[in-house]
Coordinates of C-alpha atoms in Angstrom, one line a residue:
M1 CA -35.1 23.1 -6.6
E2 CA -33.9 21.0 -9.6
I3 CA -33.4 17.3 -8.9
K4 CA -30.9 15.7 -11.3
K5 CA -31.3 11.9 -11.8
I6 CA -28.1 9.9 -12.2
T7 CA -29.6 6.4 -11.8
E8 CA -32.9 5.0 -10.6
K9 CA -31.5 4.8 -7.1
V10 CA -29.4 8.0 -6.9
S11 CA -30.1 11.6 -7.8
V12 CA -28.3 14.8 -6.8
S13 CA -29.2 18.5 -6.5
A14 CA -27.9 21.9 -5.4
Q15 CA -28.6 23.1 -1.9
I16 CA -32.0 22.2 -0.6
S17 CA -34.2 24.0 1.9
V18 CA -36.6 22.9 4.7
E19 CA -39.4 24.0 2.4
N20 CA -38.3 21.5 -0.3
M21 CA -38.8 18.5 1.9
A22 CA -42.4 17.8 0.9
E23 CA -41.5 17.9 -2.8
I24 CA -38.6 15.5 -2.2
K25 CA -41.0 13.1 -0.4
T26 CA -43.5 13.4 -3.2
A27 CA -40.8 12.6 -5.8
G28 CA -40.4 9.2 -4.2
F29 CA -37.1 9.7 -2.3
R30 CA -36.6 7.7 0.9
A31 CA -33.4 9.3 2.2
I32 CA -31.1 12.3 1.7
I33 CA -27.3 12.7 2.0
C34 CA -25.9 16.1 2.8
N35 CA -22.4 16.6 1.3
R36 CA -22.1 20.3 2.3
P37 CA -20.5 21.3 5.6
D38 CA -22.5 23.5 7.9
G39 CA -21.6 27.2 7.7
E40 CA -20.1 27.1 4.2
G41 CA -22.6 29.6 2.8
A42 CA -24.0 32.8 4.4
D43 CA -27.6 31.8 3.9
Q44 CA -27.4 28.0 4.2
P45 CA -29.7 26.0 6.5
S46 CA -27.8 23.7 8.9
F47 CA -27.9 19.9 8.6
E48 CA -29.8 19.8 11.9
E49 CA -32.6 21.9 10.4
I50 CA -32.6 19.7 7.2
E51 CA -32.6 16.5 9.3
A52 CA -35.5 17.6 11.5
A53 CA -37.6 18.5 8.4
A54 CA -36.7 15.2 6.7
K55 CA -37.9 13.2 9.8
Q56 CA -41.2 15.1 9.8
H57 CA -41.7 13.8 6.2
G58 CA -40.6 10.2 7.0
L59 CA -37.2 10.6 5.3
L60 CA -33.8 9.4 6.7
A61 CA -30.9 11.8 6.5
A62 CA -27.1 11.3 6.6
Y63 CA -24.4 13.9 7.0
V64 CA -21.3 13.3 4.9
P65 CA -19.8 16.8 4.7
I66 CA -17.0 17.4 2.1
E67 CA -15.0 20.5 1.9
A68 CA -15.5 22.1 -1.5
G69 CA -13.1 20.6 -4.0
M70 CA -11.5 18.3 -1.4
V71 CA -12.9 14.8 -2.2
T72 CA -10.6 12.2 -0.8
D73 CA -10.7 8.4 -0.9
T74 CA -11.8 8.4 2.7
D75 CA -14.7 10.7 1.7
V76 CA -15.7 8.3 -1.1
A77 CA -15.7 5.4 1.4
R78 CA -17.9 7.3 3.8
F79 CA -20.3 8.2 1.0
G80 CA -20.4 4.5 0.0
S81 CA -21.2 3.5 3.5
A82 CA -24.1 6.0 3.7
L83 CA -25.5 4.7 0.4
K84 CA -25.3 1.1 1.7
D85 CA -27.1 1.9 4.9
L86 CA -29.8 4.2 3.6
P87 CA -33.0 3.0 1.8
R88 CA -33.2 3.9 -1.9
P89 CA -33.8 6.1 -3.9
V90 CA -31.4 8.6 -2.3
L91 CA -30.9 12.3 -3.0
G92 CA -27.5 13.7 -2.4
Y93 CA -26.9 17.5 -2.3
C94 CA -24.2 20.1 -1.8
R95 CA -23.8 23.7 -3.0
S96 CA -24.3 22.8 -6.7
G97 CA -24.5 19.0 -6.7
T98 CA -21.0 18.6 -8.1
R99 CA -19.5 17.2 -4.9
S100 CA -22.4 14.6 -4.7
A101 CA -21.9 13.7 -8.4
T102 CA -18.2 13.4 -7.9
L103 CA -18.6 11.1 -4.8
W104 CA -21.0 8.9 -6.7
S105 CA -18.6 8.7 -9.8
L106 CA -15.6 7.8 -7.7
H107 CA -17.6 5.3 -5.7
E108 CA -19.0 3.7 -8.8
A109 CA -15.6 3.5 -10.5
Q110 CA -15.0 0.4 -8.5
K111 CA -17.7 -1.5 -10.4
R112 CA -18.9 0.5 -13.4
P113 CA -17.1 1.2 -16.7
L114 CA -15.9 4.8 -17.0
P115 CA -18.0 5.5 -20.1
E116 CA -21.1 4.5 -18.3
I117 CA -20.3 6.8 -15.3
L118 CA -19.5 9.7 -17.7
A119 CA -22.8 9.1 -19.7
A120 CA -24.9 9.0 -16.5
T121 CA -23.4 12.2 -15.0
C122 CA -23.4 14.0 -18.3
A123 CA -27.1 13.3 -18.8
A124 CA -27.6 14.8 -15.3
G125 CA -25.7 17.9 -16.3
Y126 CA -22.3 17.3 -14.7
D127 CA -19.0 17.0 -16.5
M128 CA -17.0 14.3 -14.8
N129 CA -14.2 14.1 -17.3
G130 CA -11.8 15.5 -14.7
V131 CA -12.9 12.7 -12.4
A132 CA -12.2 10.2 -15.2
R133 CA -8.7 11.5 -15.6
R134 CA -8.1 11.2 -11.8
I135 CA -9.3 7.5 -11.9
A136 CA -7.2 6.7 -15.0
N137 CA -4.2 8.4 -13.3
G138 CA -4.3 6.2 -10.2
G139 CA -6.2 8.7 -8.0
K140 CA -4.2 11.8 -8.8
T141 CA -5.4 14.6 -11.2
P142 CA -2.8 15.2 -13.9
T143 CA -2.0 18.9 -14.3
Q144 CA 0.5 18.9 -17.2
T145 CA -2.4 19.9 -19.5
G146 CA -5.5 21.8 -18.6
D147 CA -9.1 22.1 -19.7
A148 CA -8.7 25.9 -20.1
R149 CA -5.9 28.4 -20.0
Y150 CA -5.9 32.1 -19.2
D151 CA -3.5 35.0 -18.9
V152 CA -4.7 35.7 -15.3
V153 CA -6.8 33.4 -13.1
I154 CA -8.4 34.9 -10.0
V155 CA -9.5 32.6 -7.3
G156 CA -12.4 34.2 -5.4
G157 CA -15.3 36.4 -6.6
G158 CA -15.5 38.6 -3.5
A159 CA -14.5 42.2 -3.1
G160 CA -10.8 41.7 -3.8
G161 CA -11.2 39.2 -6.7
I162 CA -13.7 41.2 -8.7
A163 CA -12.0 44.5 -8.0
T164 CA -8.7 43.1 -9.2
A165 CA -10.3 41.8 -12.4
A166 CA -11.8 45.2 -13.1
S167 CA -8.6 47.0 -12.3
L168 CA -6.6 44.7 -14.6
L169 CA -9.0 45.2 -17.5
A170 CA -8.8 49.0 -17.0
R171 CA -5.0 48.7 -17.5
Q172 CA -4.9 46.1 -20.2
S173 CA -8.2 45.3 -21.9
D174 CA -6.9 42.4 -24.1
L175 CA -6.1 40.1 -21.1
S176 CA -7.9 36.8 -20.9
I177 CA -9.1 36.6 -17.3
A178 CA -11.1 34.0 -15.4
V179 CA -12.6 34.4 -11.9
I180 CA -13.2 31.1 -10.1
D181 CA -16.0 31.1 -7.5
P182 CA -18.9 28.7 -6.8
S183 CA -21.2 31.3 -5.3
D184 CA -24.4 32.5 -6.9
V185 CA -24.6 35.5 -4.7
H186 CA -22.1 38.3 -3.9
Y187 CA -22.6 40.0 -0.5
Y188 CA -21.6 43.5 0.7
Q189 CA -20.6 42.2 4.1
P190 CA -19.8 45.6 5.7
G191 CA -23.6 46.3 5.4
W192 CA -24.5 43.5 7.8
T193 CA -23.7 45.6 10.9
M194 CA -26.3 48.0 9.7
V195 CA -28.8 45.2 9.0
G196 CA -28.3 44.1 12.6
A197 CA -29.2 47.6 13.8
G198 CA -32.3 48.0 11.6
V199 CA -30.7 50.6 9.3
F200 CA -30.3 48.5 6.1
D201 CA -32.5 45.7 4.7
A202 CA -30.5 42.5 4.2
R203 CA -31.6 42.4 0.6
E204 CA -29.7 45.6 -0.1
T205 CA -26.5 43.8 0.7
A206 CA -26.8 41.1 -1.9
K207 CA -26.5 40.9 -5.7
T208 CA -26.1 38.0 -8.1
M209 CA -22.5 37.1 -8.9
G210 CA -23.2 37.0 -12.6
S211 CA -24.3 40.7 -12.6
L212 CA -20.9 41.8 -11.1
I213 CA -18.3 39.8 -13.0
P214 CA -16.7 42.4 -15.4
R215 CA -17.6 42.1 -19.0
G216 CA -15.0 40.1 -20.9
V217 CA -14.1 38.1 -17.8
K218 CA -14.9 34.4 -17.7
W219 CA -16.7 33.2 -14.6
I220 CA -15.9 29.6 -13.7
K221 CA -18.6 28.6 -11.3
S222 CA -16.7 26.0 -9.3
A223 CA -14.8 25.5 -6.1
V224 CA -11.0 25.1 -6.0
A225 CA -9.7 21.7 -4.9
A226 CA -5.9 22.3 -5.0
F227 CA -3.1 24.3 -6.4
E228 CA -0.2 22.9 -8.5
P229 CA 1.9 26.1 -8.7
R230 CA 4.9 24.4 -10.3
N231 CA 2.6 23.4 -13.2
N232 CA 0.8 26.8 -13.2
A233 CA -2.4 24.9 -12.5
V234 CA -5.6 25.1 -10.4
I235 CA -7.6 21.9 -9.8
L236 CA -11.3 22.4 -9.5
D237 CA -14.2 20.6 -7.9
G238 CA -14.8 17.6 -10.2
C239 CA -11.1 17.4 -11.0
A240 CA -11.1 19.8 -14.0
V241 CA -7.8 21.7 -14.5
V242 CA -7.4 25.4 -15.3
T243 CA -3.9 26.7 -16.1
Y244 CA -2.6 30.3 -16.0
Q245 CA 0.3 32.5 -16.7
R246 CA -0.4 34.5 -13.5
L247 CA -2.6 33.7 -10.5
V248 CA -4.4 35.9 -8.0
V249 CA -5.6 34.3 -4.8
A250 CA -8.4 36.0 -3.0
P251 CA -11.0 33.5 -1.7
G252 CA -11.5 35.3 1.7
L253 CA -11.3 33.3 5.0
K254 CA -13.4 30.6 6.6
L255 CA -15.8 31.4 9.5
D256 CA -15.1 28.4 11.8
W257 CA -18.4 28.1 13.6
G258 CA -17.7 24.5 14.4
A259 CA -14.7 25.5 16.6
V260 CA -17.2 26.6 19.3
E261 CA -18.9 23.5 20.8
G262 CA -22.7 23.7 20.4
L263 CA -22.7 27.0 18.5
E264 CA -23.9 25.7 15.1
Q265 CA -26.8 24.0 16.7
T266 CA -28.2 27.1 18.4
L267 CA -27.4 29.9 15.9
G268 CA -30.6 31.8 14.9
R269 CA -32.5 30.7 18.0
N270 CA -32.3 30.7 21.8
G271 CA -31.1 34.3 21.6
V272 CA -27.9 33.5 19.8
T273 CA -27.1 35.5 16.7
S274 CA -24.3 37.0 14.6
N275 CA -23.9 39.8 12.1
Y276 CA -21.3 37.7 10.4
R277 CA -24.0 35.8 8.5
Y278 CA -26.5 37.3 6.0
D279 CA -29.4 35.3 7.3
L280 CA -28.7 36.0 11.0
A281 CA -28.1 39.8 10.9
P282 CA -31.9 40.4 10.8
Y283 CA -32.3 38.2 13.9
T284 CA -29.9 40.4 15.7
W285 CA -32.2 43.4 15.2
Q286 CA -35.2 41.3 16.2
L287 CA -33.5 40.3 19.5
V288 CA -32.5 43.9 20.2
Q289 CA -36.1 45.1 19.7
E290 CA -37.6 42.3 21.8
M291 CA -35.1 42.7 24.7
N292 CA -36.2 44.9 27.7
E293 CA -34.1 43.4 30.4
G294 CA -31.5 40.7 31.1
R295 CA -27.9 40.1 30.0
A296 CA -26.5 40.6 26.5
L297 CA -23.1 39.1 25.7
F298 CA -21.0 40.2 22.7
T299 CA -18.0 38.0 21.9
Q300 CA -14.8 38.5 20.0
P301 CA -12.4 35.6 19.2
P302 CA -8.6 35.6 18.9
M303 CA -7.1 37.5 16.0
P304 CA -7.0 37.5 13.0
I305 CA -10.6 38.1 12.1
K306 CA -12.2 40.2 9.4
C307 CA -13.5 43.6 10.4
A308 CA -12.1 43.4 13.9
G309 CA -14.4 46.2 15.0
A310 CA -17.6 44.4 14.1
P311 CA -18.1 42.7 17.5
Q312 CA -18.1 46.0 19.3
K313 CA -20.1 47.7 16.6
A314 CA -22.9 45.3 17.4
L315 CA -22.5 46.2 21.1
Y316 CA -22.7 50.0 20.5
L317 CA -25.7 49.9 18.2
S318 CA -27.6 47.5 20.4
G319 CA -26.8 49.7 23.4
D320 CA -27.9 52.8 21.6
A321 CA -31.2 51.2 20.6
W322 CA -31.8 50.2 24.3
H323 CA -30.8 53.7 25.4
R324 CA -33.3 55.3 23.0
R325 CA -36.1 53.0 24.3
G326 CA -35.3 53.7 27.9
V327 CA -34.5 50.1 28.9
L328 CA -30.7 50.3 29.0
K329 CA -30.7 50.5 32.8
D330 CA -32.2 47.0 33.0
I331 CA -29.8 45.4 30.5
D332 CA -26.4 44.1 31.6
I333 CA -24.0 44.4 28.6
Q334 CA -20.9 42.3 28.7
F335 CA -18.1 42.4 26.1
M336 CA -16.2 39.1 26.1
N337 CA -13.0 39.8 24.2
A338 CA -10.3 37.1 23.7
G339 CA -7.8 40.0 23.3
G340 CA -6.3 42.3 25.8
V341 CA -7.3 45.7 24.5
L342 CA -10.6 47.3 23.3
F343 CA -9.0 48.4 20.0
G344 CA -5.6 47.9 18.5
V345 CA -4.8 51.5 17.6
K346 CA -4.6 53.5 20.8
E347 CA -5.6 56.9 19.3
Y348 CA -9.2 55.7 18.9
V349 CA -9.7 54.1 22.3
P350 CA -10.7 57.3 24.3
A351 CA -13.7 57.9 22.1
L352 CA -14.7 54.3 22.3
M353 CA -14.4 54.2 26.0
N354 CA -16.8 57.1 26.3
Y355 CA -19.4 54.9 24.7
I356 CA -18.5 51.8 26.8
D357 CA -19.2 54.1 29.8
K358 CA -22.4 55.5 28.2
Y359 CA -23.8 52.0 27.7
D360 CA -22.4 50.8 31.1
A361 CA -20.8 47.9 29.3
T362 CA -18.4 45.6 31.2
L363 CA -15.1 44.8 29.4
N364 CA -13.9 41.2 30.0
F365 CA -10.5 40.7 28.3
H366 CA -8.8 37.4 27.6
H367 CA -12.2 35.6 27.5
T368 CA -12.5 33.1 24.6
L369 CA -15.8 31.5 23.8
T370 CA -15.4 27.7 23.9
S371 CA -19.0 26.3 24.1
V372 CA -22.6 27.3 24.1
D373 CA -25.7 25.6 25.6
G374 CA -28.4 27.4 23.7
E375 CA -31.4 25.8 25.4
A376 CA -29.9 26.6 28.9
R377 CA -28.7 30.0 27.6
K378 CA -25.2 29.5 29.0
A379 CA -21.9 30.3 27.4
T380 CA -18.5 29.0 28.6
F381 CA -15.3 30.9 28.2
K382 CA -11.6 30.0 28.6
V383 CA -9.9 32.9 30.5
T384 CA -6.2 33.2 29.9
K385 CA -5.0 36.3 31.6
P386 CA -1.2 37.1 31.5
D387 CA 0.8 35.5 34.3
T388 CA -2.1 33.5 35.6
D389 CA -3.3 29.9 35.1
P390 CA -6.1 29.5 32.6
T391 CA -9.6 29.2 34.1
V392 CA -13.1 28.5 32.8
V393 CA -16.2 30.5 33.5
T394 CA -19.8 29.9 32.5
V395 CA -22.0 32.9 32.0
D396 CA -25.8 33.1 31.7
F397 CA -27.3 35.2 28.9
D398 CA -30.6 36.3 27.4
M399 CA -29.0 37.4 24.1
M400 CA -25.6 36.7 22.7
H401 CA -24.0 38.1 19.6
V402 CA -21.1 35.9 18.5
C403 CA -18.2 36.6 16.3
P404 CA -16.9 33.2 15.2
P405 CA -13.2 32.1 15.2
Q406 CA -11.7 32.6 11.7
V407 CA -9.1 30.6 9.7
A408 CA -7.8 30.3 6.2
P409 CA -10.0 28.1 3.9
D410 CA -9.0 24.4 4.0
F411 CA -7.8 24.3 0.4
I412 CA -5.5 27.2 1.2
R413 CA -4.1 25.8 4.5
V414 CA -3.0 22.5 2.9
S415 CA -1.6 24.1 -0.3
P416 CA 2.0 25.0 -1.2
L417 CA 1.0 28.7 -1.1
A418 CA 0.4 28.8 2.7
D419 CA 2.7 29.8 5.5
A420 CA 3.0 27.8 8.7
A421 CA -0.2 29.4 10.0
G422 CA -2.2 28.6 6.9
W423 CA -2.4 32.0 5.2
V424 CA -1.1 32.8 1.7
D425 CA 2.6 33.9 2.1
V426 CA 3.2 37.3 0.5
D427 CA 5.5 40.2 0.5
Q428 CA 3.5 42.8 2.5
A429 CA 4.4 45.7 0.2
T430 CA 4.0 44.2 -3.3
L431 CA 1.5 41.4 -2.3
R432 CA 3.5 39.0 -4.5
H433 CA 4.0 35.4 -3.2
K434 CA 7.3 34.9 -1.5
T435 CA 8.1 31.6 -3.4
F436 CA 6.1 31.7 -6.6
D437 CA 6.7 34.9 -8.5
N438 CA 3.7 34.6 -10.8
I439 CA 1.3 34.5 -7.9
W440 CA -0.3 37.4 -6.0
S441 CA -2.8 37.5 -3.1
L442 CA -5.0 40.0 -1.5
G443 CA -7.9 40.3 0.9
D444 CA -8.5 38.3 4.1
V445 CA -6.6 35.2 3.0
M446 CA -3.0 36.5 2.9
N447 CA -0.6 37.0 5.7
A448 CA 0.3 40.7 5.6
P449 CA -0.1 42.2 9.0
N450 CA -2.9 44.6 8.1
A451 CA -6.5 44.8 9.3
K452 CA -8.7 42.4 7.3
T453 CA -11.4 44.9 6.0
M454 CA -13.1 45.7 2.7
A455 CA -11.3 49.0 2.7
A456 CA -8.0 47.2 2.7
A457 CA -9.1 45.2 -0.3
R458 CA -10.1 48.4 -2.0
K459 CA -6.5 49.6 -1.7
Q460 CA -4.9 46.2 -2.4
A461 CA -6.6 45.5 -5.7
P462 CA -5.0 48.4 -7.7
T463 CA -1.6 47.5 -6.2
V464 CA -1.9 43.9 -7.4
A465 CA -3.2 45.0 -10.8
E466 CA -0.4 47.5 -11.3
N467 CA 2.2 45.0 -10.4
I468 CA 0.8 42.2 -12.6
V469 CA 0.8 44.5 -15.6
A470 CA 4.3 45.6 -14.8
D471 CA 5.3 41.9 -14.6
I472 CA 3.7 41.2 -18.0
Q473 CA 5.8 44.0 -19.4
G474 CA 8.9 42.5 -18.0
R475 CA 9.3 45.1 -15.3
S476 CA 9.9 44.8 -11.5
P477 CA 7.0 45.6 -9.1
V478 CA 6.1 49.3 -9.3
A479 CA 3.3 49.6 -6.6
Q480 CA 3.3 49.1 -2.9
Y481 CA 0.5 48.6 -0.3
D482 CA 1.0 50.5 2.9
G483 CA -1.3 48.4 5.1
Y484 CA -4.2 50.7 4.9
G485 CA -7.4 49.6 6.5
S486 CA -10.5 51.3 7.7
C487 CA -13.0 50.4 10.5
P488 CA -16.0 52.7 10.7
L489 CA -17.0 52.1 14.4
T490 CA -20.7 52.7 14.6
V491 CA -20.8 54.0 18.2
E492 CA -24.4 55.2 18.0
R493 CA -27.1 55.5 15.3
G494 CA -26.0 58.6 13.4
K495 CA -22.3 58.8 14.6
I496 CA -19.2 56.9 13.7
V497 CA -15.6 56.9 14.9
L498 CA -13.8 56.5 11.6
A499 CA -10.6 54.5 12.3
E500 CA -8.1 54.6 9.4
F501 CA -4.6 53.2 9.8
G502 CA -1.8 51.3 8.1
Y503 CA 1.0 49.0 9.1
G504 CA 2.2 49.4 12.7
G505 CA -1.0 51.4 13.6
A506 CA 0.1 54.5 11.7
L507 CA -2.9 56.8 11.2
K508 CA -4.0 57.1 7.6
P509 CA -6.8 59.6 7.5
S510 CA -8.6 60.1 4.1
F511 CA -10.0 63.5 5.0
P512 CA -8.8 66.7 6.6
K513 CA -9.7 67.0 10.3
F514 CA -12.2 69.8 9.6
I515 CA -14.2 67.4 7.6
I516 CA -13.8 64.2 9.6
D517 CA -11.7 63.8 12.7
G518 CA -11.5 60.0 12.9
T519 CA -10.6 60.0 16.6
K520 CA -14.0 61.6 17.5
P521 CA -17.6 60.4 16.8
S522 CA -18.8 62.1 13.6
R523 CA -22.1 62.5 11.8
A524 CA -20.2 63.0 8.5
A525 CA -18.6 59.6 9.0
W526 CA -22.0 58.0 9.5
F527 CA -23.2 59.7 6.3
L528 CA -20.2 58.2 4.5
K529 CA -21.0 54.7 5.9
E530 CA -24.7 54.8 5.3
K531 CA -25.1 56.7 2.0
L532 CA -21.8 56.8 0.2
L533 CA -19.8 53.6 0.7
P534 CA -22.4 51.2 -0.6
P535 CA -22.7 52.9 -4.1
I536 CA -18.9 53.4 -4.1
Y537 CA -18.5 49.6 -3.6
W538 CA -21.0 48.5 -6.2
K539 CA -20.5 51.2 -8.8
A540 CA -16.8 52.1 -8.4
M541 CA -14.6 49.5 -6.7
L542 CA -16.1 46.5 -8.5
R543 CA -15.9 48.3 -11.8
G544 CA -12.3 49.3 -11.7
K545 CA -12.8 52.9 -10.7
E546 CA -10.1 53.5 -8.1
W547 CA -11.5 56.5 -6.3
M548 CA -9.2 57.4 -3.5
A549 CA -7.4 54.1 -4.1
K550 CA -4.7 54.8 -6.6
P551 CA -1.7 52.6 -6.1
E552 CA 1.3 54.0 -4.3
D553 CA 4.6 54.0 -6.2
I554 CA 7.4 52.0 -4.7
K555 CA 9.9 54.5 -3.3
V556 CA 13.4 53.9 -4.6
S557 CA 16.0 55.3 -2.3
A558 CA 18.8 57.3 -3.9
D559 CA 22.3 55.8 -3.6

């Protein structure tokens, strides 16, 4: 932990942990302000955990969460109220400290000269020149000129963003490219299902972001606040401005843990877990190993979600572990699915149903998780079956694996790039924005009707790269995405039903049936998932090697 002093009364820092609290107390602080929303990071402690640790050390704690890059005048007022109410000195923290420094700068602008604010924050290691421009411009960041300009700016350093950067450089090495992402760590999220089954160690699924950014690409370690597409500008956390000739939007989606009442407060304890978080997937395996009897719930929220098969993957692998230990007969497995079918592509359902029967799991369709009482171990669901009035049921549990509701990130939903539902609005074939023709999008954040999977991004990145290079050359789009997605359904340890499909549920197998028949459980598919896909991800996809992912040419019909 590095504490950065702004004044004698206020300091800021990056994310703190429970273990840092004694050091914070020793440093003389009397209070802390959390400016980071719960659930923003995959390995982030909740404010409840931080507050409890603070109280143990005689510190007060206030929660003033600010969405990354979304500092409003109301937020500044809330921050000011917290400062007024808390004893000094105060430590504010967020992901990097930038939000806390920004809040302090805007709050102090009412009474301090700008040069004094800039000097104090600069000495602490934060560039607030963008904030100064916002203050001088009457509260709005000017975007006619930028702090930096690139041929291509990519928002998001996940699978889609880094793969696109690498694919672009493989086609045109002289491009100036920037990737904007505030995260220090990049995760191989498809591996978390295997962590939750005791197959992978969680550490195998994480690498530093800096080690993965392609050579020659500028990494801008910041969050995005807003888009000004008519000025070809992206406004960053701290009000800095980056301009572009072409923009790629790939920040992923937001796991909306807060949409389920009581869920955030009980995650990681009281038998409530989720393979959708890096720090919780090991807890899944712990619970599976410890459970010998009782009821296990596995929930799935309304679509869209990323890796729609993940909730039932957790069910199958847990059921398999209990079967192997001989305790399955004493465990009541319940699948609580907000949807109306087990899987959206019918050809794979018979094989999956065989495993539902094997694990004696009960399918509860149209059940949406609405609240959790962790200490009482009770979960409440809204039941909305067709042609019937909605009802509410409360179910006891001993273990519950939760797949959270999922939405587009806030800075996307309120932007000019979004459709009515909040997703980036693209042409589903070319992945080009429908309104702004120098913007493309891929991955979980855009609105094409494909499955949101890493395998989809693997196919989308070359398509976007090919079409951007064609645009640079003054040509029309040349590549199209066919909706390909893959869901390796881990039905038991050692076997997978390899679902591969495109738009409209059309089957898109990558292998001949004599190698892998995706509609049947296969050891070869498990080998692919366990041994081959991780190195393909790290060493091929993120490095611009488009193995089995070459872009498909746009078919031009003859007149």
